[in-house]
Coordinates of C-alpha atoms in Angstrom, one line a residue:
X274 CA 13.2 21.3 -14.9
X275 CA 11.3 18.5 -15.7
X276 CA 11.7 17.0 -19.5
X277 CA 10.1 13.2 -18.6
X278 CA 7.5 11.6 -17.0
X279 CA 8.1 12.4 -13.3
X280 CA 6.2 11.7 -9.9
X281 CA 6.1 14.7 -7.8
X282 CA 5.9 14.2 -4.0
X283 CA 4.0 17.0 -1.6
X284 CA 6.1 16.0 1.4
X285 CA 4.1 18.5 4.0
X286 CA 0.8 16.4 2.8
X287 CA 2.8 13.0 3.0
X288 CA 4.6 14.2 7.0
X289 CA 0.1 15.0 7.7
X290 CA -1.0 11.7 6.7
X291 CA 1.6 10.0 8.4
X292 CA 0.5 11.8 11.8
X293 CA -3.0 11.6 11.1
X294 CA -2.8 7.7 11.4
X295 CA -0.2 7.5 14.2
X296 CA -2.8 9.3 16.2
X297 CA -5.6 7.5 14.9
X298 CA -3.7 3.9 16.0
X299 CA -2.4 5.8 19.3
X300 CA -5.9 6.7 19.9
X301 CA -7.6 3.5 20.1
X302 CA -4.5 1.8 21.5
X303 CA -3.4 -0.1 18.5
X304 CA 0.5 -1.5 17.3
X305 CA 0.9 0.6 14.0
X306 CA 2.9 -1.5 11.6
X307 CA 2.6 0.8 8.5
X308 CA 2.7 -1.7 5.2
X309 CA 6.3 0.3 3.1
X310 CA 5.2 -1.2 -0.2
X311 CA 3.3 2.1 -1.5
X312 CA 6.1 4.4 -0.9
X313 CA 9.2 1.7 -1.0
X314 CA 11.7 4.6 0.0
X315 CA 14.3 4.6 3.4
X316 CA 14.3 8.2 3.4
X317 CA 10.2 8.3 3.8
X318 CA 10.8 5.5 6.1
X319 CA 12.8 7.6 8.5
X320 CA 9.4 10.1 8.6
X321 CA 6.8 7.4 10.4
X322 CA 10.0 7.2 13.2
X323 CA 9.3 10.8 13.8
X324 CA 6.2 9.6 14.7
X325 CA 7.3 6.6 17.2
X326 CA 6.7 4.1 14.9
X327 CA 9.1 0.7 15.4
X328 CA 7.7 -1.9 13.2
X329 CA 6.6 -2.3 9.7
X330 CA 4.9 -4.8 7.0
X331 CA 6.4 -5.4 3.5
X332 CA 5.3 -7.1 0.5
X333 CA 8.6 -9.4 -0.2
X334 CA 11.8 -10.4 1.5
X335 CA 13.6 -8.4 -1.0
X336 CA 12.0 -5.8 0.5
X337 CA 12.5 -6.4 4.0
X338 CA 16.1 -7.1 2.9
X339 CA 16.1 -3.4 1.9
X340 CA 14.4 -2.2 5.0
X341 CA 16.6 -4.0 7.2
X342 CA 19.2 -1.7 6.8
X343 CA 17.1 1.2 9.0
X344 CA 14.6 -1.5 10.5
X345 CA 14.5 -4.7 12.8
X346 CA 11.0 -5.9 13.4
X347 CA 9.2 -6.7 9.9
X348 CA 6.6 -8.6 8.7
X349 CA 6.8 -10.0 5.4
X350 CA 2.5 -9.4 4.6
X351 CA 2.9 -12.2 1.5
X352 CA 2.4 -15.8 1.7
X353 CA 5.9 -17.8 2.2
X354 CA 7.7 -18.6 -0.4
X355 CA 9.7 -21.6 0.7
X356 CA 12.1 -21.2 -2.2
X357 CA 13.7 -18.3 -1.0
X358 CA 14.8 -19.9 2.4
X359 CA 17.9 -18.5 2.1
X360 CA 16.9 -15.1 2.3
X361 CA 14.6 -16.0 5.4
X362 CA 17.3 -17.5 7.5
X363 CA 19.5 -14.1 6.5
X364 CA 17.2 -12.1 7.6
X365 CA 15.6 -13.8 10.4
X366 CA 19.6 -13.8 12.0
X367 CA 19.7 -10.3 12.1
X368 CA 16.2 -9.1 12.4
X369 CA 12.6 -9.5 14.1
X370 CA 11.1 -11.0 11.2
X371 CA 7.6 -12.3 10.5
X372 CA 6.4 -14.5 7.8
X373 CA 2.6 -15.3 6.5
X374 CA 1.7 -19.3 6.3
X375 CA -1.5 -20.4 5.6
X376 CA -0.7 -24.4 4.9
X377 CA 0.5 -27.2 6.8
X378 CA 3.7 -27.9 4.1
X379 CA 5.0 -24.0 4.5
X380 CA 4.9 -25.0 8.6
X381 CA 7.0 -28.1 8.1
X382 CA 9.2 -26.9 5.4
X383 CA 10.3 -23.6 7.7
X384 CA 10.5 -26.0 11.2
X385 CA 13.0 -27.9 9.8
X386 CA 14.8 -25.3 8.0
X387 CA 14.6 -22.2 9.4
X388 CA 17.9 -21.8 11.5
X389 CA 17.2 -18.5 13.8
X390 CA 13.8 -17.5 15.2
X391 CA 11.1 -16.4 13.6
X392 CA 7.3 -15.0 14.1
X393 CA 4.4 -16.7 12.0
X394 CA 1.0 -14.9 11.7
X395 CA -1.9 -17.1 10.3
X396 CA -3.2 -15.5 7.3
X397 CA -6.9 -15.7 7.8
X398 CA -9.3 -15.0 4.4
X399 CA -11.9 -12.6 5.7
X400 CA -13.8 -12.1 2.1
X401 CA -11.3 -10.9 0.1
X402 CA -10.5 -14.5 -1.4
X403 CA -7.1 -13.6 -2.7
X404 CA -5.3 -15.8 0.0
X405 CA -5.4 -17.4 3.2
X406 CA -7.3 -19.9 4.9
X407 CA -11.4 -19.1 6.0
X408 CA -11.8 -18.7 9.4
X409 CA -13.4 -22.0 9.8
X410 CA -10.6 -24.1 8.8
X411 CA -9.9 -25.2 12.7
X412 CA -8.3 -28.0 12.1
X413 CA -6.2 -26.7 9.4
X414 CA -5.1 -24.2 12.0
X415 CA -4.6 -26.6 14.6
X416 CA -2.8 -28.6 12.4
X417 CA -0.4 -25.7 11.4
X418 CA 0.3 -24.7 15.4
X419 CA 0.9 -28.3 16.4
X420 CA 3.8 -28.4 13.7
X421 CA 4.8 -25.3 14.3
X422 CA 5.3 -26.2 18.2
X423 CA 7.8 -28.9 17.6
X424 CA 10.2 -26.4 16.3
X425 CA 12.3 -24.6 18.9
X426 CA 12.1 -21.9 16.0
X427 CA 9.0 -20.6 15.1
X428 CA 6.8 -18.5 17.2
X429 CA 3.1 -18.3 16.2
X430 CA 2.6 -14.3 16.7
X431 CA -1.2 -14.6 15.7
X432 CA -4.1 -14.1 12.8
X433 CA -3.4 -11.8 9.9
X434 CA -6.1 -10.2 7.6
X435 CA -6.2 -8.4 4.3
X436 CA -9.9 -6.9 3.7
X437 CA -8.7 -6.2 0.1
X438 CA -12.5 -5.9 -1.2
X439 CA -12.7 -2.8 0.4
X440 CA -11.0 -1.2 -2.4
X441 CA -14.6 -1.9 -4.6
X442 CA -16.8 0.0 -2.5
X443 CA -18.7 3.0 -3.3
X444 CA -19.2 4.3 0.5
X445 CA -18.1 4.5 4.1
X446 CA -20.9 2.2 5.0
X447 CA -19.6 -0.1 2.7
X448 CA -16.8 -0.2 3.9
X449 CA -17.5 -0.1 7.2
X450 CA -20.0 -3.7 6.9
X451 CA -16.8 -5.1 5.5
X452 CA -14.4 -3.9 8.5
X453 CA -17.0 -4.7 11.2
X454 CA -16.9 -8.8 9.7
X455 CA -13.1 -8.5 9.7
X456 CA -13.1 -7.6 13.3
X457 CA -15.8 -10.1 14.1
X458 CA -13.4 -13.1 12.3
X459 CA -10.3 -12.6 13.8
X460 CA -11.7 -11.5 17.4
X461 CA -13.1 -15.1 17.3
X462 CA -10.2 -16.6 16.4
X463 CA -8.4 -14.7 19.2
X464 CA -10.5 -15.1 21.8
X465 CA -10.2 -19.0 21.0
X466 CA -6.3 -19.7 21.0
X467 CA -5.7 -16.6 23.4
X468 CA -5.6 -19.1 26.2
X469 CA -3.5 -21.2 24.8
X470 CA -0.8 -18.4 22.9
X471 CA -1.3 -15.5 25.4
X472 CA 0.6 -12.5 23.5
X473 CA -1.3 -13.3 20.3
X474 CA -2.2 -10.4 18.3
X475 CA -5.3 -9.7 15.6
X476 CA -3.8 -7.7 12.9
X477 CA -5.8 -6.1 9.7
X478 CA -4.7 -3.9 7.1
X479 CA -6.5 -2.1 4.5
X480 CA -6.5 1.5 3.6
X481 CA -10.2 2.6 3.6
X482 CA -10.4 0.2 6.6
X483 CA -8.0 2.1 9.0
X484 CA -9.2 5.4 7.7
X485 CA -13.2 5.8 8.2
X486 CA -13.4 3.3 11.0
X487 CA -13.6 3.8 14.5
X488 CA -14.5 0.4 16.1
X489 CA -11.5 -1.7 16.2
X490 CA -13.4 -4.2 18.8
X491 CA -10.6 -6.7 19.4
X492 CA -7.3 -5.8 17.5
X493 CA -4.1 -5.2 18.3
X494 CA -2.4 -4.1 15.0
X495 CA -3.2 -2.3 11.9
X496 CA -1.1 -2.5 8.5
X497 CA -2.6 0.0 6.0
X498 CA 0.0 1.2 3.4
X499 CA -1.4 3.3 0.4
X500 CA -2.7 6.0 3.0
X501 CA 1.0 7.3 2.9
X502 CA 0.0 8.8 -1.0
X503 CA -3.7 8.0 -0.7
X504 CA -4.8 8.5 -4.5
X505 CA -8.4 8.8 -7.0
X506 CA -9.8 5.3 -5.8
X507 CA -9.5 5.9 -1.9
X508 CA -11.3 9.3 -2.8
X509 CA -13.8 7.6 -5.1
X510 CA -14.4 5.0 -1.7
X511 CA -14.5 7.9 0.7
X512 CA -11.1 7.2 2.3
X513 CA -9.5 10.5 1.8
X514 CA -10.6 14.4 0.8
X515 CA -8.5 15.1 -2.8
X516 CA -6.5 17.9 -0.5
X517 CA -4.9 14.6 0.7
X518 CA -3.5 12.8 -2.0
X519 CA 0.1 13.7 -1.7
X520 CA 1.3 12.4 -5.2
X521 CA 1.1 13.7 -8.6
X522 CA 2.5 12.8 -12.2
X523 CA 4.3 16.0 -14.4
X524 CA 3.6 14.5 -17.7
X525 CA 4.7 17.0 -20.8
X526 CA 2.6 17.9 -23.7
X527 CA 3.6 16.4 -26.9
X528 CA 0.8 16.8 -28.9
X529 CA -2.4 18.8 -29.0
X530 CA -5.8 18.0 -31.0
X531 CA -8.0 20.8 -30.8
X532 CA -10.7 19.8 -33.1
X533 CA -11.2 16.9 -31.1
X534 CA -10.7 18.1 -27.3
X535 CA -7.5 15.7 -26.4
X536 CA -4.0 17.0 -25.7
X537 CA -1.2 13.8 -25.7
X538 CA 1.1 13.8 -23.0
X539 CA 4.0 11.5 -22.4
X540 CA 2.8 8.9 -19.6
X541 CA 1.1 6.0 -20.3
X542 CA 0.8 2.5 -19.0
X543 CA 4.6 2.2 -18.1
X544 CA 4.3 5.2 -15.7
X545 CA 0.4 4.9 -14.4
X546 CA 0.1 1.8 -14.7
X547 CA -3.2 1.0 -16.4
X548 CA -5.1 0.6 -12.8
X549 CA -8.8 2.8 -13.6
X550 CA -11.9 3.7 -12.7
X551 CA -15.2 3.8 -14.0
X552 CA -17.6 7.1 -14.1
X553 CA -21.2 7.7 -14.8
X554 CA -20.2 10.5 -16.3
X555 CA -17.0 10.1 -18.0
X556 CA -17.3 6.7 -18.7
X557 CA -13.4 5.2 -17.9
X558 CA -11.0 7.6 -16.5
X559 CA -7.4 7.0 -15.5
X560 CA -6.2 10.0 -13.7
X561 CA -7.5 13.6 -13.0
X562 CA -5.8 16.6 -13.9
X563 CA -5.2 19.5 -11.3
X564 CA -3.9 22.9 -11.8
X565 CA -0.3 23.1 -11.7
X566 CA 1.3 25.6 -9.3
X567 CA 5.0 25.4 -9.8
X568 CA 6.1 21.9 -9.0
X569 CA 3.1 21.0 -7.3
X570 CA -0.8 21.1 -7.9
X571 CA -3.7 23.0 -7.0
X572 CA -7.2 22.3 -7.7
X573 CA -9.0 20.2 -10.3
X574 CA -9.9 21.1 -13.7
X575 CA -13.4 20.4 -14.5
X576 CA -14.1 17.6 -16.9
X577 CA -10.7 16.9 -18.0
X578 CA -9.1 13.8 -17.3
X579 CA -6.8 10.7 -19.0
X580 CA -9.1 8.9 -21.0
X581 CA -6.8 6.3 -22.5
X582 CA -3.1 4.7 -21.8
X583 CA -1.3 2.8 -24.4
X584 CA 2.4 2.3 -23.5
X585 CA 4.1 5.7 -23.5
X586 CA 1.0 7.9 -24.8
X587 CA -2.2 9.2 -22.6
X588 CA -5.1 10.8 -24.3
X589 CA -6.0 13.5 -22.1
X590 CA -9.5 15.0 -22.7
X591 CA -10.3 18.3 -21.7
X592 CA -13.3 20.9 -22.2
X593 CA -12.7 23.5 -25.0
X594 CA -12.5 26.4 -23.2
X595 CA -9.4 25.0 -21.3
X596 CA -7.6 23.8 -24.4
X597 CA -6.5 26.8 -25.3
X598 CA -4.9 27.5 -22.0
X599 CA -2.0 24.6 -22.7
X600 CA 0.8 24.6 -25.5
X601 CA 3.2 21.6 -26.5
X602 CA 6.0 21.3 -23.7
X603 CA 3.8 22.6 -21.0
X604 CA 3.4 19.7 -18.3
X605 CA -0.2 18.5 -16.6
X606 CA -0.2 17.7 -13.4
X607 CA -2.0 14.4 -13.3
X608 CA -3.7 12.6 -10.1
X609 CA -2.9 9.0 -10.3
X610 CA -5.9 6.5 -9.5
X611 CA -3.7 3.8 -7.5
X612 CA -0.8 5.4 -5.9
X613 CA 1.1 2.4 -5.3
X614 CA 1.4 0.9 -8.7
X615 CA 2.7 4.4 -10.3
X616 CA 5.4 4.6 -7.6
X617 CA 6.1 1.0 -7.9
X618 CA 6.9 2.0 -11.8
X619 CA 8.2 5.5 -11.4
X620 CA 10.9 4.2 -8.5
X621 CA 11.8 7.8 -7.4
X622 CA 10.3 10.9 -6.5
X623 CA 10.3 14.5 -7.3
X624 CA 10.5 17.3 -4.8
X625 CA 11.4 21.1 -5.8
X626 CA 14.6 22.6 -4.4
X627 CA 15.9 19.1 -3.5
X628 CA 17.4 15.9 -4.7
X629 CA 15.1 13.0 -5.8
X630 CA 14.1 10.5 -3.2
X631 CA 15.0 6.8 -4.5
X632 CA 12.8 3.9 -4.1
X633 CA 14.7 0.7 -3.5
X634 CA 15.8 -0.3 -7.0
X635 CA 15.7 2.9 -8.2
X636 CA 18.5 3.2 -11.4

């Protein structure tokens, strides 16, 4: 029964995402390295196997610390962090591991300290401007691989990309402009040092990316993470139907305001996250409610959504009508808009007839 705040997981929609881009990347002939920070979990992990995956991307060496245990060839899809060399040379002795550089001090730091091999990928800055050097920094680059082949340690693997500002388009076209420069970038910088570095590989990662294109020109590898869950902003960019989303928050009724439309539920910021998105029509909205059909969800409810988070409270308004069909204790299902974040806070999931799943650092 469910008394708190709890993310339920649809694990026959997660299993049919998981194949959808397996086939997708086995189709145009690609190395799928799926990125484990949206769904953080070993048991969900063991599902992309299932599907012939070997390799991964993670967002910290904790992370890959906590992945090691099942998996031994992972990129680390975050700038170095020189600080933490003694998690790198513990991991890079027992694993396949792959770090991001992007400067010439992170290159010469690691070739004098790293003590087992390990793979480097370029991070290349293809728009987003989060991270990562542009494209036309050649002699930053050359710089980097003229350090980096003095050490009997590292081993340049190749250029790295992030299209992050995909995530602010309205359409597939949009999208798809963005992807098509991305490809464009890094085939350039491959096709110039692949004479050089022969085995080098292109690799991209972004959700709405891997999902509505079908060009991939050039690359070798794609990284895309969120598409595990998907959530409301891939639907709002086009990335996924809401019959794929595979995630939902139970939040119970605590409160209801008739006169005024809203019903209170317990979930706010500290469960959602306060992530949103913006609607002509509803102005800002930070999850969607869905008909709940036992422990999982059906299909929307017209016009109602979470208009507002404060730390444990949402203010859920819904159409008259439907008021009346929900009493204090009842729970809405609610449609998070970034999947990632709300797992990252929730830390375990909710299945019926089964135990939780655990997320790493789960209490």
């Amino acid at each position: 029964m469910i008394q708190v705040p709890s993310l339920i997981l649809d694990i026959e929609k997660c299993k049919r995402n998981i194949e959808t881009m397996a086939l997708k990347a086995q189709k145009h002939g690609l190395i799928f390295r799926p990125h484990f920070k949206t769904h953080q979990s070993l048991e969900i992990g063991r599902w992309f196997k299932d599907f012939g995956i070997t390799k991964i991307a993670v967002s910290s060496l904790e992370m890959a610390l906590y992945f090691s245990e099942e998996w031994n060839d992972i990129t680390v899809a975050f700038p170095t962090n020189i600080l933490e060399i003694e998690r790198i040379n513990l991991l890079a002795r027992k694993i396949q591991l792959n770090l991001l550089v992007e400067s010439i001090e992170t290159v010469q730091f690691l070739s004098q300290n790293v003590d087992y091999p390990v793979g480097f990928f370029i991070k290349i800055d293809t728009g987003y401007h989060r991270t990562g050097l542009l494209p036309t920094k050649i002699n930053t680059i050359d710089e980097i691989l003229k350090t980096s082949m003095a050490s009997k340690n590292l081993n340049f693997k190749g250029f790295l990309a992030h299209s992050g500002h995909t995530y602010t388009c309205n359409s597939k076209a949009d999208v798809l402009k963005i992807h098509s420069q991305c490809v464009n970038e890094l085939s350039i910088l491959k096709k110039k040092y692949v004479t050089m570095f022969p085995d080098i590989k292109a690799s991209l990662g972004d959700t709405p990316s891997c999902s509505l294109a079908d060009n991939f020109g050039s690359i070798d590898e794609i990284r895309p993470g969120n598409f595990v869950f998907y959530d409301l902003m891939q639907a709002k960019i086009g990335a996924n139907n809401m019959d794929q989303i595979a995630v939902a928050m139970a939040c119970p009724i605590v409160a209801i305001h008739d006169d005024r439309n809203e019903i209170v539920i317990y979930g706010g910021g500290v469960h959602f996250s306060k992530e949103r998105l913006e609607s002509e029509k509803d102005g800002v909205i930070y999850g969607r409610i869905f008909e709940r059909k036992g422990n999982v969800w059906g299909n929307i409810v017209p016009d109602a959504y979470v208009k507002s988070l404060s730390q444990e409270h949402g203010i859920v308004s819904i159409p008259g009508d439907q008021i009346k069909n929900h009493k204090v204790g009842d729970c809405l299902m609610v449609l998070p808009i970034h999947s990632c974040m709300t797992a990252n806070l929730m830390k375990r999931y909710k299945i019926e007839g089964r135990k939780d799943i655990l997320m790493m650092n789960s209490q």
